[in-house]
mmCIF file of C-alpha atoms and ligand atoms in Angstrom:
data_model
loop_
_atom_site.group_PDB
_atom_site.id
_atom_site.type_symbol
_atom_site.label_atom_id
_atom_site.label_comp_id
_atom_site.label_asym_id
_atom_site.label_seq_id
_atom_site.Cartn_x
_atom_site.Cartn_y
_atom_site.Cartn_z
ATOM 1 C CA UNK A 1 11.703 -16.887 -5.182
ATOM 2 C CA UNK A 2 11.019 -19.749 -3.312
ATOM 3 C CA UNK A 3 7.382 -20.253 -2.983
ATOM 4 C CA UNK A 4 6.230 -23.110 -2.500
ATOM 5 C CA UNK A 5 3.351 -24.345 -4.886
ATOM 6 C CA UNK A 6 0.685 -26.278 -3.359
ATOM 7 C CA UNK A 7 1.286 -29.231 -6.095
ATOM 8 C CA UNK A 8 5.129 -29.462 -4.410
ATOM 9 C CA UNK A 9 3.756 -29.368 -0.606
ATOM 10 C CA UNK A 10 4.648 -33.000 0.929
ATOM 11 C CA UNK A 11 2.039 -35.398 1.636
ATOM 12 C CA UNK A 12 3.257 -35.266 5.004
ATOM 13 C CA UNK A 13 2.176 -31.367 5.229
ATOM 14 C CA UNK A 14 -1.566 -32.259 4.209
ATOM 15 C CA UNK A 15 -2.214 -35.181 6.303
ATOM 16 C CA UNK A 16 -5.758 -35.614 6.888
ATOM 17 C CA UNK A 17 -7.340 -34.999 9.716
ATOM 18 C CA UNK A 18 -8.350 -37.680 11.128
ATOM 19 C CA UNK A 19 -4.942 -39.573 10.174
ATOM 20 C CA UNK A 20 -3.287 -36.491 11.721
ATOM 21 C CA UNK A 21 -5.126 -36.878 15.104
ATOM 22 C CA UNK A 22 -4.302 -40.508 15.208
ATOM 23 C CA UNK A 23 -0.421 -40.093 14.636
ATOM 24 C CA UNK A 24 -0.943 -37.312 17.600
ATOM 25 C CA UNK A 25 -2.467 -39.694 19.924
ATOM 26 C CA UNK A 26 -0.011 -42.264 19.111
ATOM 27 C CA UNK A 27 3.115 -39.738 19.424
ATOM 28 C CA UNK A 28 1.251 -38.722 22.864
ATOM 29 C CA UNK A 29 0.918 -42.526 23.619
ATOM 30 C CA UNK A 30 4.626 -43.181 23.161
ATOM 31 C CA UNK A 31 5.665 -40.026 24.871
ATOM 32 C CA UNK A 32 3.500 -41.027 28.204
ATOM 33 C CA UNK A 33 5.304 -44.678 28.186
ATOM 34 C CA UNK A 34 8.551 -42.928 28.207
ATOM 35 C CA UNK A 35 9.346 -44.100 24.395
ATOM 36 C CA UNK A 36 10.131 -40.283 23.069
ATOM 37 C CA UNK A 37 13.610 -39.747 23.394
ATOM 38 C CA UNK A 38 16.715 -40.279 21.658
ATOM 39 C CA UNK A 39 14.731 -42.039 19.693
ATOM 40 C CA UNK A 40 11.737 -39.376 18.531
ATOM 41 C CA UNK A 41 13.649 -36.158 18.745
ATOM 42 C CA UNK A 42 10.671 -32.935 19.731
ATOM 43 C CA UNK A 43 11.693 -31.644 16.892
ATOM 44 C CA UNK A 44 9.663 -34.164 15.072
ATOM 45 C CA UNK A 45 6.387 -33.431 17.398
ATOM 46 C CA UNK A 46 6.774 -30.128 16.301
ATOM 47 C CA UNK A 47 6.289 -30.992 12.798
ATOM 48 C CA UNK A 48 3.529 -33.410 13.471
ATOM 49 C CA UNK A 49 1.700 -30.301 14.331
ATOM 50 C CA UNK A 50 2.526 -27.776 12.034
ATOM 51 C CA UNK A 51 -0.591 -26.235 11.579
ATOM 52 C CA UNK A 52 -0.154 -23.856 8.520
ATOM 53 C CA UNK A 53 -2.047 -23.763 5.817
ATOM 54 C CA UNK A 54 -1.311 -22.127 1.979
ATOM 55 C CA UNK A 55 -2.686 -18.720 1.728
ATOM 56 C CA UNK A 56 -3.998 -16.928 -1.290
ATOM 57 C CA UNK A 57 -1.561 -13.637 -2.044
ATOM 58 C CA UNK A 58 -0.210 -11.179 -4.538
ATOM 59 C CA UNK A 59 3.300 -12.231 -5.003
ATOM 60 C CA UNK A 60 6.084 -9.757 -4.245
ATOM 61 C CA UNK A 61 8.016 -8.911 -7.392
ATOM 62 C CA UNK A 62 11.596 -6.911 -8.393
ATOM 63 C CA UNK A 63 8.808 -4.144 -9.397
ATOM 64 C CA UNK A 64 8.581 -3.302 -5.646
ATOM 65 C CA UNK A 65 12.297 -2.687 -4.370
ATOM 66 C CA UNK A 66 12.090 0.577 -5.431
ATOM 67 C CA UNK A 67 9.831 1.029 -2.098
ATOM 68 C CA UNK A 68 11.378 -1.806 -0.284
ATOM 69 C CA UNK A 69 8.763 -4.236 -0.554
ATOM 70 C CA UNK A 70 10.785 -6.417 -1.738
ATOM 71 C CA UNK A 71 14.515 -8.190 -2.004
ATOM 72 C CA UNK A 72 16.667 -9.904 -3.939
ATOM 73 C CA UNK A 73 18.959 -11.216 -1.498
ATOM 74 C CA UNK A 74 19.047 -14.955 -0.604
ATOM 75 C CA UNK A 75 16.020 -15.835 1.330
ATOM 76 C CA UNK A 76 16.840 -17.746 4.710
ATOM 77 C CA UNK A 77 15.726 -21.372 4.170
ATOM 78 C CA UNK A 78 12.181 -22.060 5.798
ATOM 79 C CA UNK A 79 13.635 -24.066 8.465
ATOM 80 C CA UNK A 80 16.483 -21.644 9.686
ATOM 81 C CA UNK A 81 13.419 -19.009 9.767
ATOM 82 C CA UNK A 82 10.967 -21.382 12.046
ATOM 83 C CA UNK A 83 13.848 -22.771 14.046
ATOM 84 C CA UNK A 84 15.743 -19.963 15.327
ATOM 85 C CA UNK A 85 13.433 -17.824 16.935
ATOM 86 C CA UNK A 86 13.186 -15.443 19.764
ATOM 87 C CA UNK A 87 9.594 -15.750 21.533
ATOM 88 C CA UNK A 88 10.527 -15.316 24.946
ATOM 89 C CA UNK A 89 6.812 -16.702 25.859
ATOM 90 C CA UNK A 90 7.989 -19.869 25.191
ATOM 91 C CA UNK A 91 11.358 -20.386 26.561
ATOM 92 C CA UNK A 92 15.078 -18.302 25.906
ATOM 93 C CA UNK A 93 16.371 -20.643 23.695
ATOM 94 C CA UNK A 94 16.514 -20.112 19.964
ATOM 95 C CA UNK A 95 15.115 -23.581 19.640
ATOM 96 C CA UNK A 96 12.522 -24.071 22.280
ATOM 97 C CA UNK A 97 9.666 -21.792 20.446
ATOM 98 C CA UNK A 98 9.860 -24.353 17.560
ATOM 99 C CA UNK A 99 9.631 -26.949 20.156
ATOM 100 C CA UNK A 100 6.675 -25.751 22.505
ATOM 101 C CA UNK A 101 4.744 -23.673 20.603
ATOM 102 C CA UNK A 102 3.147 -25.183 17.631
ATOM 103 C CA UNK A 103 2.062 -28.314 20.325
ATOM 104 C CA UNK A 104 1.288 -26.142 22.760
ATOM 105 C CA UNK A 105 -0.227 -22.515 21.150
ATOM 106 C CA UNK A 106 -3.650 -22.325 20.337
ATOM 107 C CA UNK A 107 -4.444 -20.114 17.243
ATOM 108 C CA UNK A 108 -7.636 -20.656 16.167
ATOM 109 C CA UNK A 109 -10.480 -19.795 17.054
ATOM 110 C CA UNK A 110 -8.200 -16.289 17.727
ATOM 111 C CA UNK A 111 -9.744 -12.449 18.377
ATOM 112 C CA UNK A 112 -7.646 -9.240 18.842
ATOM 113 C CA UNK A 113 -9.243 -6.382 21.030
ATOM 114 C CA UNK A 114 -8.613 -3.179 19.603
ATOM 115 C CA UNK A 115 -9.141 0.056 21.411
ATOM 116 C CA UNK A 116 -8.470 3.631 23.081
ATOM 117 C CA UNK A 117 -8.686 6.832 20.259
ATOM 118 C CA UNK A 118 -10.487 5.078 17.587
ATOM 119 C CA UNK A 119 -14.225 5.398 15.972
ATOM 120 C CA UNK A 120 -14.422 1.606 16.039
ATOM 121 C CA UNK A 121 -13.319 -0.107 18.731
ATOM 122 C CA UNK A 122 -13.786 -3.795 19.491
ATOM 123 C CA UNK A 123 -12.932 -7.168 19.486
ATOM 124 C CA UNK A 124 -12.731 -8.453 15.949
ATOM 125 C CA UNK A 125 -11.910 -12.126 15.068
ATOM 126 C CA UNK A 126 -9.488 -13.170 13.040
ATOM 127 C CA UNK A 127 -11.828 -14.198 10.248
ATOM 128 C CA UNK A 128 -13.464 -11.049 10.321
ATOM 129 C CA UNK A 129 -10.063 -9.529 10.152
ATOM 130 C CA UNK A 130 -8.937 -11.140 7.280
ATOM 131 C CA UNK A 131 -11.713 -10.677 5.270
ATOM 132 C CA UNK A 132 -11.318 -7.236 4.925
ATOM 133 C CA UNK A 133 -7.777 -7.254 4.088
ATOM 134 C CA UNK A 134 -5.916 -8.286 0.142
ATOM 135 C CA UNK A 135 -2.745 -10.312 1.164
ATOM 136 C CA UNK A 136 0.409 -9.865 -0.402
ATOM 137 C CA UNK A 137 3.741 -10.530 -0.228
ATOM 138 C CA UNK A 138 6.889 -8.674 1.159
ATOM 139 C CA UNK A 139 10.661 -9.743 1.320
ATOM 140 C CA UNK A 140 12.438 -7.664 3.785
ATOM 141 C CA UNK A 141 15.260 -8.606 6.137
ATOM 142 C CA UNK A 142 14.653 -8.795 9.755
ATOM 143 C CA UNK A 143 17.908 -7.567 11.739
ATOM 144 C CA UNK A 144 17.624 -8.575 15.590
ATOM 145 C CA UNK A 145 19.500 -6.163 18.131
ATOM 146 C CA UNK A 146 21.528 -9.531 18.831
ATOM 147 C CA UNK A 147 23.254 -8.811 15.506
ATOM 148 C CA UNK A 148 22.091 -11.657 13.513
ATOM 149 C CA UNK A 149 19.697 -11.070 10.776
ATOM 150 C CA UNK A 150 17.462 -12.883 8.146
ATOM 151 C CA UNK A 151 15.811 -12.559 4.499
ATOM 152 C CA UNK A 152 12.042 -13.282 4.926
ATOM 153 C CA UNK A 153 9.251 -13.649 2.496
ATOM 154 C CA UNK A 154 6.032 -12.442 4.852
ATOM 155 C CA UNK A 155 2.765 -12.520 3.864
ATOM 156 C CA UNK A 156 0.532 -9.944 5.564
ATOM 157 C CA UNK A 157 -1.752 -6.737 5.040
ATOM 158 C CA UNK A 158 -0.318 -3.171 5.989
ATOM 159 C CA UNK A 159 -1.075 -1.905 9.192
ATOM 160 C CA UNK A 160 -1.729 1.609 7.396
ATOM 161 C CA UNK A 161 -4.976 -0.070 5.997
ATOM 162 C CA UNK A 162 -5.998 -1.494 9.109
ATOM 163 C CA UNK A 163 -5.860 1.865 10.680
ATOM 164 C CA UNK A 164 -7.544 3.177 8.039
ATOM 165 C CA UNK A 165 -10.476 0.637 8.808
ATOM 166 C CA UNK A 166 -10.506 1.716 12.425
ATOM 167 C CA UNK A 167 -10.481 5.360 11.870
ATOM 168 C CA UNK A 168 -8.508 7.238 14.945
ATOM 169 C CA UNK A 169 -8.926 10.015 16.108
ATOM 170 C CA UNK A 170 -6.942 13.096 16.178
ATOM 171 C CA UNK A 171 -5.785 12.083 19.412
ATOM 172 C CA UNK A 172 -4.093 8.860 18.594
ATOM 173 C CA UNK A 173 -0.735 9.865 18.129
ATOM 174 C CA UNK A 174 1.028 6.214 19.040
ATOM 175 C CA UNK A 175 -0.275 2.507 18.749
ATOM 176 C CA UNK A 176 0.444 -0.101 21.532
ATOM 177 C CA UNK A 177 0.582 -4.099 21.051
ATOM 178 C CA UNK A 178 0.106 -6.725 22.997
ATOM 179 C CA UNK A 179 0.959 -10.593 23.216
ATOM 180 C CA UNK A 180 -1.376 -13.104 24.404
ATOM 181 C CA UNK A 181 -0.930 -13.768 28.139
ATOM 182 C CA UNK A 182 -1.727 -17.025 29.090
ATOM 183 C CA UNK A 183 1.173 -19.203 31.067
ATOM 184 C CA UNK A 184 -1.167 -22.056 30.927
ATOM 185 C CA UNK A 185 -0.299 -22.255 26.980
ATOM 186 C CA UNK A 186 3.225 -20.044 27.023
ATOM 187 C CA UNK A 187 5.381 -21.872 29.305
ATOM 188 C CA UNK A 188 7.844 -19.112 29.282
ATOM 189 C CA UNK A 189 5.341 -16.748 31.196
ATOM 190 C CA UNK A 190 5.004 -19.729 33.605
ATOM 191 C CA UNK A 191 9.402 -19.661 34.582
ATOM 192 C CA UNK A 192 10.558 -18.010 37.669
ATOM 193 C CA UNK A 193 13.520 -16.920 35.336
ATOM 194 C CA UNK A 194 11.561 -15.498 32.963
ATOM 195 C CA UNK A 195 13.174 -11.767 32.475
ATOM 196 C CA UNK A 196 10.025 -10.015 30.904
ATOM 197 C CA UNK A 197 7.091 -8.265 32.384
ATOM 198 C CA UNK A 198 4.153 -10.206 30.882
ATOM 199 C CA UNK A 199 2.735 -9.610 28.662
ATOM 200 C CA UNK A 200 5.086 -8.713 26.044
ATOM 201 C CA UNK A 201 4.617 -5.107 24.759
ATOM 202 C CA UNK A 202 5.292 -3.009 22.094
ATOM 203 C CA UNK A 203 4.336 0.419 20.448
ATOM 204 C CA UNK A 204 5.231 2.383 17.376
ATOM 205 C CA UNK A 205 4.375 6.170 16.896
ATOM 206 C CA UNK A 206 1.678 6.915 14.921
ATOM 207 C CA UNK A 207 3.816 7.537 11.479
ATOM 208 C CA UNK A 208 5.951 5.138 11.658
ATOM 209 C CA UNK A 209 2.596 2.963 11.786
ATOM 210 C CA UNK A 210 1.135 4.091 9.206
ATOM 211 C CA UNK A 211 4.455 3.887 6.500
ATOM 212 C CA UNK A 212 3.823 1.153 4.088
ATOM 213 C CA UNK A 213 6.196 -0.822 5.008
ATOM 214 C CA UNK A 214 4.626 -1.539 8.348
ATOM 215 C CA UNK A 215 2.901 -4.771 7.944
ATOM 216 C CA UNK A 216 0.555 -6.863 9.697
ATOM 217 C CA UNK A 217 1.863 -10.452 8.959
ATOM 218 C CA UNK A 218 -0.367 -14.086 8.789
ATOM 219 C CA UNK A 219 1.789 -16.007 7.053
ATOM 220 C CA UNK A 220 5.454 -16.405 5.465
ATOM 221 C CA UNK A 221 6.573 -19.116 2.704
ATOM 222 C CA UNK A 222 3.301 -19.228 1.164
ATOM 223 C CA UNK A 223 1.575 -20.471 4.437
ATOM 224 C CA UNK A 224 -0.348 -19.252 7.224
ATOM 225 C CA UNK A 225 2.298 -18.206 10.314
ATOM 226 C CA UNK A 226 4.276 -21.222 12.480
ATOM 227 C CA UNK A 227 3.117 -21.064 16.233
ATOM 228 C CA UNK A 228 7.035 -19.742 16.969
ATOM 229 C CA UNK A 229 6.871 -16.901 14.469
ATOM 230 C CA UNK A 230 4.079 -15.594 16.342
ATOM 231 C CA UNK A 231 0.842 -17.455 14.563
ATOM 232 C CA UNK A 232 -1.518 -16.128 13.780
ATOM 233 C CA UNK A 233 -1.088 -12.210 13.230
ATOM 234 C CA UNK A 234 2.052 -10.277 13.781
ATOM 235 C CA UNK A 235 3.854 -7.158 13.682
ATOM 236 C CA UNK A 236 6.752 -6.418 11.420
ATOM 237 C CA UNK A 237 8.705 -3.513 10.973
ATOM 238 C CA UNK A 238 11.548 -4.146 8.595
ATOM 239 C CA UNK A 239 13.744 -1.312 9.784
ATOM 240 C CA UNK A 240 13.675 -1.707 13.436
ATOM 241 C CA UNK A 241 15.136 -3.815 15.541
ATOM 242 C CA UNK A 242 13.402 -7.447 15.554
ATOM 243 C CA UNK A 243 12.042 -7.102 19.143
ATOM 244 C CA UNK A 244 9.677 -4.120 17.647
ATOM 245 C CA UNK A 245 8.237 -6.877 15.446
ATOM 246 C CA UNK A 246 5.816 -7.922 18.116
ATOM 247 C CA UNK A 247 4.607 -11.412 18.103
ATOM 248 C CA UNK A 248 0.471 -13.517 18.527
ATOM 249 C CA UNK A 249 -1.208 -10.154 19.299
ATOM 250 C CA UNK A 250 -4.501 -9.810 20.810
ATOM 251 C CA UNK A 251 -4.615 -6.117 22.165
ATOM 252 C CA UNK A 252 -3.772 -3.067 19.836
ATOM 253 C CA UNK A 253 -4.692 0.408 21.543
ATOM 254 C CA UNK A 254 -4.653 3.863 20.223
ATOM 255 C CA UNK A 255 -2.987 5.976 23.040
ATOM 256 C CA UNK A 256 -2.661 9.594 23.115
ATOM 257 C CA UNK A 257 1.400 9.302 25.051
ATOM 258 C CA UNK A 258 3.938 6.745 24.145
ATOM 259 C CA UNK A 259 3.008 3.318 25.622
ATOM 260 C CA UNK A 260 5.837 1.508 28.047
ATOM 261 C CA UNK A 261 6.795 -1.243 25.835
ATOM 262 C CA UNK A 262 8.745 -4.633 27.408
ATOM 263 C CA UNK A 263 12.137 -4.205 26.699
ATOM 264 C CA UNK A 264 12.669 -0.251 27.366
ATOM 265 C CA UNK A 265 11.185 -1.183 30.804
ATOM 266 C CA UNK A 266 13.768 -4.035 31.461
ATOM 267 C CA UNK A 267 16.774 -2.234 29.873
ATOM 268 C CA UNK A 268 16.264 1.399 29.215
ATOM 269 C CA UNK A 269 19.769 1.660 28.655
ATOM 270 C CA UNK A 270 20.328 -1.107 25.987
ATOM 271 C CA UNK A 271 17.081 -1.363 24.298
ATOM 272 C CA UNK A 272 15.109 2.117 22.928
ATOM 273 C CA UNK A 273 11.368 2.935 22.549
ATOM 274 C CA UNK A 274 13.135 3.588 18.767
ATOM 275 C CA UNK A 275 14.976 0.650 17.900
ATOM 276 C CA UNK A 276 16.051 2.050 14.311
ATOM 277 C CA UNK A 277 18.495 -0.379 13.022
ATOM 278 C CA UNK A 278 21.871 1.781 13.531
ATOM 279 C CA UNK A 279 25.335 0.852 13.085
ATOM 280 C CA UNK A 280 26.448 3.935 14.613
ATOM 281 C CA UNK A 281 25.233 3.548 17.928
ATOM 282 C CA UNK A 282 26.332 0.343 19.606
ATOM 283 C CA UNK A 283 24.487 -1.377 22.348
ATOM 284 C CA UNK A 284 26.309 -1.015 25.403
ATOM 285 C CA UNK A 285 27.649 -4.913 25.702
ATOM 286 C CA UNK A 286 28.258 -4.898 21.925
ATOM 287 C CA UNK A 287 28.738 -3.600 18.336
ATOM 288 C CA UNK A 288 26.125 -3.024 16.260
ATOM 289 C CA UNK A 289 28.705 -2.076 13.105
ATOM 290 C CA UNK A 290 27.975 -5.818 11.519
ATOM 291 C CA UNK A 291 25.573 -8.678 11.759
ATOM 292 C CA UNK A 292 25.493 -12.560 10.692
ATOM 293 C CA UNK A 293 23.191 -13.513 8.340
ATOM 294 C CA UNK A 294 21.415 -16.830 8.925
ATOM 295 C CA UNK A 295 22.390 -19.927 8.134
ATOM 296 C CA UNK A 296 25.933 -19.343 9.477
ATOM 297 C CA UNK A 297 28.102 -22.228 9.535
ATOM 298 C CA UNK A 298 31.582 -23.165 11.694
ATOM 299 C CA UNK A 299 33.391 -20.707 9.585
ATOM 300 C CA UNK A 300 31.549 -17.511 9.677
ATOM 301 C CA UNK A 301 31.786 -15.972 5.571
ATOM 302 C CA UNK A 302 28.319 -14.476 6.364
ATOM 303 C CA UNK A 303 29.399 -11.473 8.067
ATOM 304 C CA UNK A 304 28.210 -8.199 6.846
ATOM 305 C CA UNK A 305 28.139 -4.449 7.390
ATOM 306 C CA UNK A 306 24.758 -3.630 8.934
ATOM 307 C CA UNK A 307 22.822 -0.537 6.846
ATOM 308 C CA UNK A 308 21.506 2.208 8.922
ATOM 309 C CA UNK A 309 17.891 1.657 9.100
ATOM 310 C CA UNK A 310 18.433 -1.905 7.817
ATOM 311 C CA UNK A 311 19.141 -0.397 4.428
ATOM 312 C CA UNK A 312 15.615 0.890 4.081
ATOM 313 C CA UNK A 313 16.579 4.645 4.624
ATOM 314 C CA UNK A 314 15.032 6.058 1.783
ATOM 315 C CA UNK A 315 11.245 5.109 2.893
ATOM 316 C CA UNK A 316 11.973 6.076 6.849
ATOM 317 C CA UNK A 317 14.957 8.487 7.115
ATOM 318 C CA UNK A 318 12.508 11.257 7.055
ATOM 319 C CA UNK A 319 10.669 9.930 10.029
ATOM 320 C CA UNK A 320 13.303 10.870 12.126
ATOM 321 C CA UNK A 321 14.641 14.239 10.322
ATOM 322 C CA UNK A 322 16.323 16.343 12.943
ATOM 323 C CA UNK A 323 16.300 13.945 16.175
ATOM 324 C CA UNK A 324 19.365 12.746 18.105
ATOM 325 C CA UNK A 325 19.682 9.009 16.639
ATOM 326 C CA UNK A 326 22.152 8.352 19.098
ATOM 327 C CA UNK A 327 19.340 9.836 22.177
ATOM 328 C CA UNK A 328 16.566 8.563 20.349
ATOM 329 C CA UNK A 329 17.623 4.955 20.067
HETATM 330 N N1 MTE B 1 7.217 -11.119 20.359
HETATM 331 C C1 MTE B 1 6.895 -11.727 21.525
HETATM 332 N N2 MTE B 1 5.625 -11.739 21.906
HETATM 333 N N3 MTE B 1 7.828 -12.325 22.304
HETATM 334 C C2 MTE B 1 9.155 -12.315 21.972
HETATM 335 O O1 MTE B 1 9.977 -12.856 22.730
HETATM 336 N N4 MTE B 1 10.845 -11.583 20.359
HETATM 337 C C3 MTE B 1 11.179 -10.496 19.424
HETATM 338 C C4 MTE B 1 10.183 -10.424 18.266
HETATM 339 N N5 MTE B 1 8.818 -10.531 18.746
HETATM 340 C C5 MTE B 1 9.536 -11.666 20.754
HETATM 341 C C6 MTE B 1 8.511 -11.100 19.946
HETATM 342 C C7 MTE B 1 12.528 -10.615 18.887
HETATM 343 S S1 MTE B 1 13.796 -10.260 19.971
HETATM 344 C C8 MTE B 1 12.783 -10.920 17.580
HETATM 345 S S2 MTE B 1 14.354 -10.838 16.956
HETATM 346 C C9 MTE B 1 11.707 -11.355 16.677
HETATM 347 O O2 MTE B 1 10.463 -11.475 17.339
HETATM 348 C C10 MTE B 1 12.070 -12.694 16.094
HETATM 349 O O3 MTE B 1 11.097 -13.121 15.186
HETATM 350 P P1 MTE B 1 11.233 -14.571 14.538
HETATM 351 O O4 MTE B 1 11.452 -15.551 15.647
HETATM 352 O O5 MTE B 1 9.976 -14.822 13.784
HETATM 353 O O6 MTE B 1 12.446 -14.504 13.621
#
């Protein structure tokens, strides 16, 4: 596994402070004069303010693949999996989350509102969040519905237990998420191109929420969550689609219906309240029978067959025993 120890973090990634701030104001400085170009590529102003720090967390071990928690497959490199990212909020292009958000998203101080058929409803900050919650570690793959696909070691808390803590009620039978909205930080919500219905939505039924592979993530490689992998808590759902895995939450709402999520409403058609991984039923512009797994170079040898449920069948098929796949997609 490749976990990185804090005794093999760079000096660059635990810059103090104050040092920090002045290489900011200086990188600010230049940019004003016109002096970041060709020259100082954004990429590098994104790393100047990575913000993650290491987290304390159980490790995930071979012990767990029995109930998919965890991998063996090659993990995607740390920079493939916090430089090609979808998080529309922040542009359409794979790169420009890694560019705008960790400058421009602000994650702390951070507080999610949680509501609708629960006995404790609120709006809990992050700290008080975390504190109630053991971390640990889960290697899953994340497929997207683009038909590329990743190996990522998360770090997170299961939703299941966080349910648990807020205590529905028998009328919660699905869960809704939502993204921050704020185009003054997420230039994306700010475009007249933009394609999504702010703010980004999504929603799993209530048993699907509560399987234990449902996690609430904080942090991946070791360290607290990039600003373009959705910093600082996230959804994932290893055998859905990667637009299910809902990104910098601050609403979650225990409805009684199925909430509208963002891309049903866009593209009923293509994209499914559902979203099981399935390479029997192709989206309508494309296959869904294979996927690339990233890093892909010129010549693409890292094509493979794409496993129904993103090969995590045997903790979800029975979910879904006796529906349509192909209706409920
Ligand atoms: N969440 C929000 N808020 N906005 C987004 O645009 N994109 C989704 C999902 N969560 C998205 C989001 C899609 S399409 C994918 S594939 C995954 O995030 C990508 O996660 P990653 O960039 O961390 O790999």
């Amino acid at each position: 596994m490749l976990i990185k120890k804090s005794e093999t973090i760079k000096s660059s990634e635990i810059t103090g402070e104050s040092q920090y701030l002045k290489r900011r104001d200086f990188i600010k400085g230049a940019a004003a004069m016109g002096l970041v170009g060709a020259a100082m590529p954004k990429q590098l102003l994104a790393e100047e303010v990575d913000k993650t720090k290491p987290l304390q967390f159980k490790k995930a071990t071979a012990a767990g693949e029995s109930k998919g928690f965890y991998t063996g497959e090659t993990l995607t490199p740390y920079k493939d999996v916090t430089s090609y990212n979808n998080f529309y909020e922040f542009g359409m292009g794979k790169s420009d989350p890694s560019r705008f958000a960790p400058d421009d998203l602000i994650t702390d101080p951070w507080s999610v509102k949680v509501a609708g058929h629960i006995k404790n409803p609120g709006t809990y900050h992050m700290e008080d969040i975390l504190k109630r919650f053991d971390l640990e570690e889960r290697i899953y793959r994340l497929r997207c519905v683009e038909a590329w696909s990743m190996v990522i070691p998360w770090i997170g808390f299961t939703l299941k237990d966080m349910i648990q803590w807020l205590e529905p009620t028998s009328k919660a039978k699905y869960v809704a998420f939502e993204t921050l909205y704020d185009p003054k930080q997420m230039p994306g919500q700010r475009s007249f191109t933009s394609i999504i219905h702010w703010p980004y939505r999504e929603g799993l039924r209530m048993d699907e929420a509560m399987n234990d592979l449902t996690l609430m993530s904080v942090g991946l490689y070791g360290k607290t969550l990039p600003a373009q992998n959705g910093a600082p808590i996230r959804l994932v759902v290893p055998w859905k689609y990667g637009f299910k895995s809902i990104k910098s939450i601050v609403g979650i709402h225990f409805l009684e219906s199925a909430p509208e999520t963002s891309w049903e409403r866009l593209a009923p058609n293509e994209y499914g309240f559902y979203a099981n991984v399935n390479p029997n039923v192709s989206h309508p512009r494309w296959s869904q029978a294979t996927e690339r797994r990233l890093p892909s170079g010129l010549f693409d040898f890292s094509r493979r067959k794409t496993e129904i449920f993103n090969g995590y069948g045997d903790q979800v098929a029975d979910l879904y025993k006796g529906m349509d796949l192909r209706k409920n997609f």
